[in-house]
Amino acid sequence: MAQQRAVLRQDDELLLPERQLRQEGFSFIAGVDEAGRGPLAGPVTAAAVILPADVEELPGVFDSKQLKESEREELFAALYAVPGIKISVASASAEEIDRLNILRATHEAMRRAVAGLTEADFVLVDGLPVQFLLPSKNIIKGDAKCASIAAASIIAKVTRDHEMEKLDELYPEYGFARHKGYGTAEHLEALKKYGPIPIHRKSFRPVYELLPETPVQGEFGF
């Protein structure tokens, strides 16, 4: 399995999917990933990233879930500093998650992120297939196998974390800056004590159980 490098060079194995697609005639390959499918509160956030082919050394991106928070923050800043990189971030709100279900909302956030990259002519997406207006390919565990997807995973995760930190300022009693909306013991205790707020996902069972009049929409978020 590929491992995180200090830097990525254009011949690195993590850039193999992009190189192969360029050989097929595509020029602007967007890697797409999401963050925040599991939490009980806040949006699901997606990022789409086109890594430039003419930059000799790129930040040593890797699967965001296997990086420390400080490493993600460092790579987040380094990615935005890469000359010629294209980045688009989009999200789906808690209300949309409740209305669409988490899977459909996640896919919608991904499509919105890709739509923000007008140059893109091919999409590499992490996990299961997603329908885009562009030709696309899904890569299982792509955030550990494909550089542009790994970059997108970092951008999505850090962007969402920053959003939850801002929400913590509005709702300090819930501790969002610490758990980012996930169902930790601290969050569940606050949820029971203070009740759900508008950014909580009402179709997720720990929230739904406090709102029995709200119809649950699928077994997502566990």
mmCIF file of C-alpha atoms in Angstrom:
data_model
loop_
_atom_site.group_PDB
_atom_site.id
_atom_site.type_symbol
_atom_site.label_atom_id
_atom_site.label_comp_id
_atom_site.label_asym_id
_atom_site.label_seq_id
_atom_site.Cartn_x
_atom_site.Cartn_y
_atom_site.Cartn_z
ATOM 1 C CA MET A 1 0.000 0.000 0.000
ATOM 2 C CA ALA A 2 1.159 3.519 -0.756
ATOM 3 C CA GLN A 3 2.318 5.513 2.219
ATOM 4 C CA GLN A 4 2.515 9.207 2.918
ATOM 5 C CA ARG A 5 5.571 10.964 1.490
ATOM 6 C CA ALA A 6 7.117 14.278 2.466
ATOM 7 C CA VAL A 7 6.425 15.330 -1.121
ATOM 8 C CA LEU A 8 4.865 13.702 -4.168
ATOM 9 C CA ARG A 9 6.622 13.744 -7.519
ATOM 10 C CA GLN A 10 4.821 13.317 -10.803
ATOM 11 C CA ASP A 11 6.078 9.732 -11.202
ATOM 12 C CA ASP A 12 4.766 8.659 -7.774
ATOM 13 C CA GLU A 13 2.377 5.696 -7.694
ATOM 14 C CA LEU A 14 -0.292 7.840 -6.032
ATOM 15 C CA LEU A 15 -0.455 9.860 -9.254
ATOM 16 C CA LEU A 16 -0.761 6.793 -11.487
ATOM 17 C CA PRO A 17 -4.561 7.126 -11.996
ATOM 18 C CA GLU A 18 -4.121 10.722 -13.154
ATOM 19 C CA ARG A 19 -1.206 9.837 -15.450
ATOM 20 C CA GLN A 20 -3.169 7.007 -17.063
ATOM 21 C CA LEU A 21 -6.120 9.291 -17.761
ATOM 22 C CA ARG A 22 -3.878 11.935 -19.300
ATOM 23 C CA GLN A 23 -2.523 9.261 -21.599
ATOM 24 C CA GLU A 24 -6.115 8.601 -22.642
ATOM 25 C CA GLY A 25 -6.522 12.252 -23.600
ATOM 26 C CA PHE A 26 -8.016 13.847 -20.491
ATOM 27 C CA SER A 27 -6.375 17.014 -19.206
ATOM 28 C CA PHE A 28 -8.072 18.100 -15.973
ATOM 29 C CA ILE A 29 -8.783 15.167 -13.666
ATOM 30 C CA ALA A 30 -10.715 16.057 -10.530
ATOM 31 C CA GLY A 31 -10.373 13.889 -7.438
ATOM 32 C CA VAL A 32 -13.447 13.962 -5.199
ATOM 33 C CA ASP A 33 -14.031 12.904 -1.592
ATOM 34 C CA GLU A 34 -16.279 13.802 1.325
ATOM 35 C CA ALA A 35 -16.157 14.284 5.069
ATOM 36 C CA GLY A 36 -18.906 14.110 7.649
ATOM 37 C CA ARG A 37 -21.207 11.262 6.693
ATOM 38 C CA GLY A 38 -21.310 9.858 10.220
ATOM 39 C CA PRO A 39 -21.829 12.825 12.569
ATOM 40 C CA LEU A 40 -25.137 13.641 14.210
ATOM 41 C CA ALA A 41 -24.827 17.343 13.440
ATOM 42 C CA GLY A 42 -23.531 19.686 10.790
ATOM 43 C CA PRO A 43 -23.183 19.395 7.031
ATOM 44 C CA VAL A 44 -21.608 16.724 4.897
ATOM 45 C CA THR A 45 -18.775 18.389 2.996
ATOM 46 C CA ALA A 46 -17.236 17.424 -0.330
ATOM 47 C CA ALA A 47 -14.136 18.671 -2.110
ATOM 48 C CA ALA A 48 -12.962 18.350 -5.697
ATOM 49 C CA VAL A 49 -9.285 18.908 -6.503
ATOM 50 C CA ILE A 50 -7.388 19.090 -9.781
ATOM 51 C CA LEU A 51 -3.654 18.681 -9.168
ATOM 52 C CA PRO A 52 -1.441 20.444 -11.725
ATOM 53 C CA ALA A 53 0.610 18.180 -13.986
ATOM 54 C CA ASP A 54 3.380 20.711 -14.475
ATOM 55 C CA VAL A 55 4.435 21.105 -10.825
ATOM 56 C CA GLU A 56 7.403 18.845 -10.125
ATOM 57 C CA GLU A 57 6.758 18.396 -6.415
ATOM 58 C CA LEU A 58 3.358 18.321 -4.721
ATOM 59 C CA PRO A 59 2.478 18.134 -1.013
ATOM 60 C CA GLY A 60 2.713 14.606 0.377
ATOM 61 C CA VAL A 61 -1.012 13.982 0.574
ATOM 62 C CA PHE A 62 -2.491 10.777 1.946
ATOM 63 C CA ASP A 63 -5.776 9.480 3.322
ATOM 64 C CA SER A 64 -6.979 12.162 5.752
ATOM 65 C CA LYS A 65 -8.292 9.535 8.184
ATOM 66 C CA GLN A 66 -4.745 8.247 8.710
ATOM 67 C CA LEU A 67 -3.263 11.674 9.401
ATOM 68 C CA LYS A 68 -3.044 13.591 12.644
ATOM 69 C CA GLU A 69 -5.041 16.816 12.855
ATOM 70 C CA SER A 70 -1.838 18.870 12.735
ATOM 71 C CA GLU A 71 -0.705 16.997 9.604
ATOM 72 C CA ARG A 72 -4.038 17.620 7.902
ATOM 73 C CA GLU A 73 -3.877 21.314 8.732
ATOM 74 C CA GLU A 74 -0.342 21.558 7.352
ATOM 75 C CA LEU A 75 -1.262 19.755 4.129
ATOM 76 C CA PHE A 76 -4.449 21.819 3.803
ATOM 77 C CA ALA A 77 -2.390 25.023 3.760
ATOM 78 C CA ALA A 78 0.241 23.485 1.485
ATOM 79 C CA LEU A 79 -2.371 22.394 -1.069
ATOM 80 C CA TYR A 80 -3.918 25.847 -1.315
ATOM 81 C CA ALA A 81 -0.419 27.216 -1.924
ATOM 82 C CA VAL A 82 0.320 24.943 -4.921
ATOM 83 C CA PRO A 83 0.572 27.016 -8.120
ATOM 84 C CA GLY A 84 -2.161 26.122 -10.576
ATOM 85 C CA ILE A 85 -4.140 23.842 -8.277
ATOM 86 C CA LYS A 86 -7.918 23.921 -8.670
ATOM 87 C CA ILE A 87 -10.054 23.391 -5.562
ATOM 88 C CA SER A 88 -13.810 23.466 -5.101
ATOM 89 C CA VAL A 89 -15.685 22.759 -1.879
ATOM 90 C CA ALA A 90 -19.421 22.249 -1.425
ATOM 91 C CA SER A 91 -21.728 20.843 1.216
ATOM 92 C CA ALA A 92 -25.202 19.578 1.953
ATOM 93 C CA SER A 93 -26.901 20.848 5.094
ATOM 94 C CA ALA A 94 -28.435 18.853 7.907
ATOM 95 C CA GLU A 95 -31.867 19.758 6.517
ATOM 96 C CA GLU A 96 -30.906 18.337 3.112
ATOM 97 C CA ILE A 97 -29.526 15.200 4.752
ATOM 98 C CA ASP A 98 -32.862 14.672 6.513
ATOM 99 C CA ARG A 99 -34.816 15.311 3.325
ATOM 100 C CA LEU A 100 -32.679 13.309 0.883
ATOM 101 C CA ASN A 101 -30.960 10.779 3.226
ATOM 102 C CA ILE A 102 -27.238 10.894 3.913
ATOM 103 C CA LEU A 103 -26.121 8.942 0.839
ATOM 104 C CA ARG A 104 -28.015 11.100 -1.636
ATOM 105 C CA ALA A 105 -26.993 14.274 0.165
ATOM 106 C CA THR A 106 -23.356 13.181 0.048
ATOM 107 C CA HIS A 107 -23.571 12.559 -3.691
ATOM 108 C CA GLU A 108 -25.235 15.933 -4.186
ATOM 109 C CA ALA A 109 -22.425 17.661 -2.288
ATOM 110 C CA MET A 110 -19.900 15.852 -4.492
ATOM 111 C CA ARG A 111 -21.684 16.955 -7.667
ATOM 112 C CA ARG A 112 -21.760 20.538 -6.400
ATOM 113 C CA ALA A 113 -18.033 20.430 -5.714
ATOM 114 C CA VAL A 114 -17.276 19.121 -9.204
ATOM 115 C CA ALA A 115 -19.578 21.734 -10.761
ATOM 116 C CA GLY A 116 -17.339 24.371 -9.216
ATOM 117 C CA LEU A 117 -14.426 23.210 -11.389
ATOM 118 C CA THR A 118 -15.386 24.316 -14.881
ATOM 119 C CA GLU A 119 -12.089 22.985 -16.297
ATOM 120 C CA ALA A 120 -12.661 19.398 -15.143
ATOM 121 C CA ASP A 121 -13.066 16.798 -17.878
ATOM 122 C CA PHE A 122 -12.900 13.593 -15.784
ATOM 123 C CA VAL A 123 -13.778 12.699 -12.193
ATOM 124 C CA LEU A 124 -12.082 10.211 -9.876
ATOM 125 C CA VAL A 125 -14.317 9.587 -6.872
ATOM 126 C CA ASP A 126 -13.627 7.765 -3.637
ATOM 127 C CA GLY A 127 -15.739 4.748 -2.786
ATOM 128 C CA LEU A 128 -18.828 3.662 -4.694
ATOM 129 C CA PRO A 129 -19.910 5.089 -8.072
ATOM 130 C CA VAL A 130 -21.514 8.532 -8.192
ATOM 131 C CA GLN A 131 -23.333 9.987 -11.194
ATOM 132 C CA PHE A 132 -21.701 13.109 -12.612
ATOM 133 C CA LEU A 133 -22.253 15.024 -15.827
ATOM 134 C CA LEU A 134 -18.626 14.211 -16.684
ATOM 135 C CA PRO A 135 -17.054 10.808 -17.316
ATOM 136 C CA SER A 136 -15.973 9.319 -14.022
ATOM 137 C CA LYS A 137 -14.408 6.348 -12.287
ATOM 138 C CA ASN A 138 -14.777 5.247 -8.689
ATOM 139 C CA ILE A 139 -11.830 3.909 -6.706
ATOM 140 C CA ILE A 140 -12.466 1.885 -3.559
ATOM 141 C CA LYS A 141 -10.316 3.325 -0.768
ATOM 142 C CA GLY A 142 -9.236 5.895 -3.312
ATOM 143 C CA ASP A 143 -8.034 8.306 -0.647
ATOM 144 C CA ALA A 144 -5.120 5.895 -0.057
ATOM 145 C CA LYS A 145 -4.537 5.078 -3.739
ATOM 146 C CA CYS A 146 -5.002 8.304 -5.689
ATOM 147 C CA ALA A 147 -3.339 11.658 -5.021
ATOM 148 C CA SER A 148 -6.154 13.925 -6.175
ATOM 149 C CA ILE A 149 -8.703 11.984 -4.101
ATOM 150 C CA ALA A 150 -6.358 12.106 -1.096
ATOM 151 C CA ALA A 151 -6.022 15.861 -1.560
ATOM 152 C CA ALA A 152 -9.802 16.174 -1.728
ATOM 153 C CA SER A 153 -10.179 14.116 1.459
ATOM 154 C CA ILE A 154 -7.891 16.518 3.310
ATOM 155 C CA ILE A 155 -9.587 19.636 1.964
ATOM 156 C CA ALA A 156 -13.055 18.274 2.791
ATOM 157 C CA LYS A 157 -12.118 17.130 6.293
ATOM 158 C CA VAL A 158 -10.312 20.299 7.356
ATOM 159 C CA THR A 159 -12.956 22.567 5.814
ATOM 160 C CA ARG A 160 -15.706 20.748 7.687
ATOM 161 C CA ASP A 161 -13.723 20.768 10.938
ATOM 162 C CA HIS A 162 -13.319 24.535 10.634
ATOM 163 C CA GLU A 163 -17.057 24.902 10.053
ATOM 164 C CA MET A 164 -17.827 22.868 13.173
ATOM 165 C CA GLU A 165 -15.436 25.040 15.163
ATOM 166 C CA LYS A 166 -17.401 28.096 14.043
ATOM 167 C CA LEU A 167 -20.640 26.393 15.050
ATOM 168 C CA ASP A 168 -19.081 25.705 18.441
ATOM 169 C CA GLU A 169 -18.942 29.454 18.985
ATOM 170 C CA LEU A 170 -22.695 29.660 18.369
ATOM 171 C CA TYR A 171 -23.555 26.581 20.423
ATOM 172 C CA PRO A 172 -20.729 26.183 22.982
ATOM 173 C CA GLU A 173 -22.720 23.858 25.232
ATOM 174 C CA TYR A 174 -22.514 21.040 22.662
ATOM 175 C CA GLY A 175 -18.717 20.879 22.320
ATOM 176 C CA PHE A 176 -18.661 20.818 18.514
ATOM 177 C CA ALA A 177 -15.055 22.027 18.373
ATOM 178 C CA ARG A 178 -13.968 18.868 20.159
ATOM 179 C CA HIS A 179 -16.079 16.126 18.579
ATOM 180 C CA LYS A 180 -17.044 17.844 15.270
ATOM 181 C CA GLY A 181 -20.608 16.597 15.583
ATOM 182 C CA TYR A 182 -19.838 12.890 15.960
ATOM 183 C CA GLY A 183 -21.831 10.861 18.467
ATOM 184 C CA THR A 184 -19.347 10.905 21.319
ATOM 185 C CA ALA A 185 -20.423 10.429 24.924
ATOM 186 C CA GLU A 186 -19.975 14.178 25.482
ATOM 187 C CA HIS A 187 -22.169 15.016 22.493
ATOM 188 C CA LEU A 188 -24.884 12.523 23.431
ATOM 189 C CA GLU A 189 -24.987 13.848 26.968
ATOM 190 C CA ALA A 190 -25.348 17.435 25.708
ATOM 191 C CA LEU A 191 -27.985 16.355 23.199
ATOM 192 C CA LYS A 192 -30.090 14.802 25.964
ATOM 193 C CA LYS A 193 -29.561 17.768 28.290
ATOM 194 C CA TYR A 194 -30.184 20.622 25.841
ATOM 195 C CA GLY A 195 -32.135 18.922 23.067
ATOM 196 C CA PRO A 196 -31.561 19.050 19.300
ATOM 197 C CA ILE A 197 -30.832 22.320 17.510
ATOM 198 C CA PRO A 198 -31.313 23.180 13.805
ATOM 199 C CA ILE A 199 -27.937 21.775 12.736
ATOM 200 C CA HIS A 200 -28.730 18.333 14.165
ATOM 201 C CA ARG A 201 -29.685 15.588 11.705
ATOM 202 C CA LYS A 202 -33.200 14.686 12.770
ATOM 203 C CA SER A 203 -33.270 11.436 10.762
ATOM 204 C CA PHE A 204 -30.272 10.035 12.675
ATOM 205 C CA ARG A 205 -31.465 7.786 15.451
ATOM 206 C CA PRO A 206 -29.869 9.403 18.550
ATOM 207 C CA VAL A 207 -31.507 12.682 17.464
ATOM 208 C CA TYR A 208 -34.674 11.057 16.154
ATOM 209 C CA GLU A 209 -35.278 9.386 19.513
ATOM 210 C CA LEU A 210 -35.658 12.826 21.044
ATOM 211 C CA LEU A 211 -38.059 13.849 18.268
ATOM 212 C CA PRO A 212 -40.473 10.909 17.925
ATOM 213 C CA GLU A 213 -42.760 12.921 15.653
ATOM 214 C CA THR A 214 -40.007 13.195 13.011
ATOM 215 C CA PRO A 215 -39.977 10.364 10.423
ATOM 216 C CA VAL A 216 -36.648 8.572 10.254
ATOM 217 C CA GLN A 217 -35.198 8.288 6.740
ATOM 218 C CA GLY A 218 -33.136 5.145 6.569
ATOM 219 C CA GLU A 219 -30.510 3.520 8.703
ATOM 220 C CA PHE A 220 -27.734 5.960 7.860
ATOM 221 C CA GLY A 221 -25.157 7.524 10.126
ATOM 222 C CA PHE A 222 -24.347 4.603 12.435
#
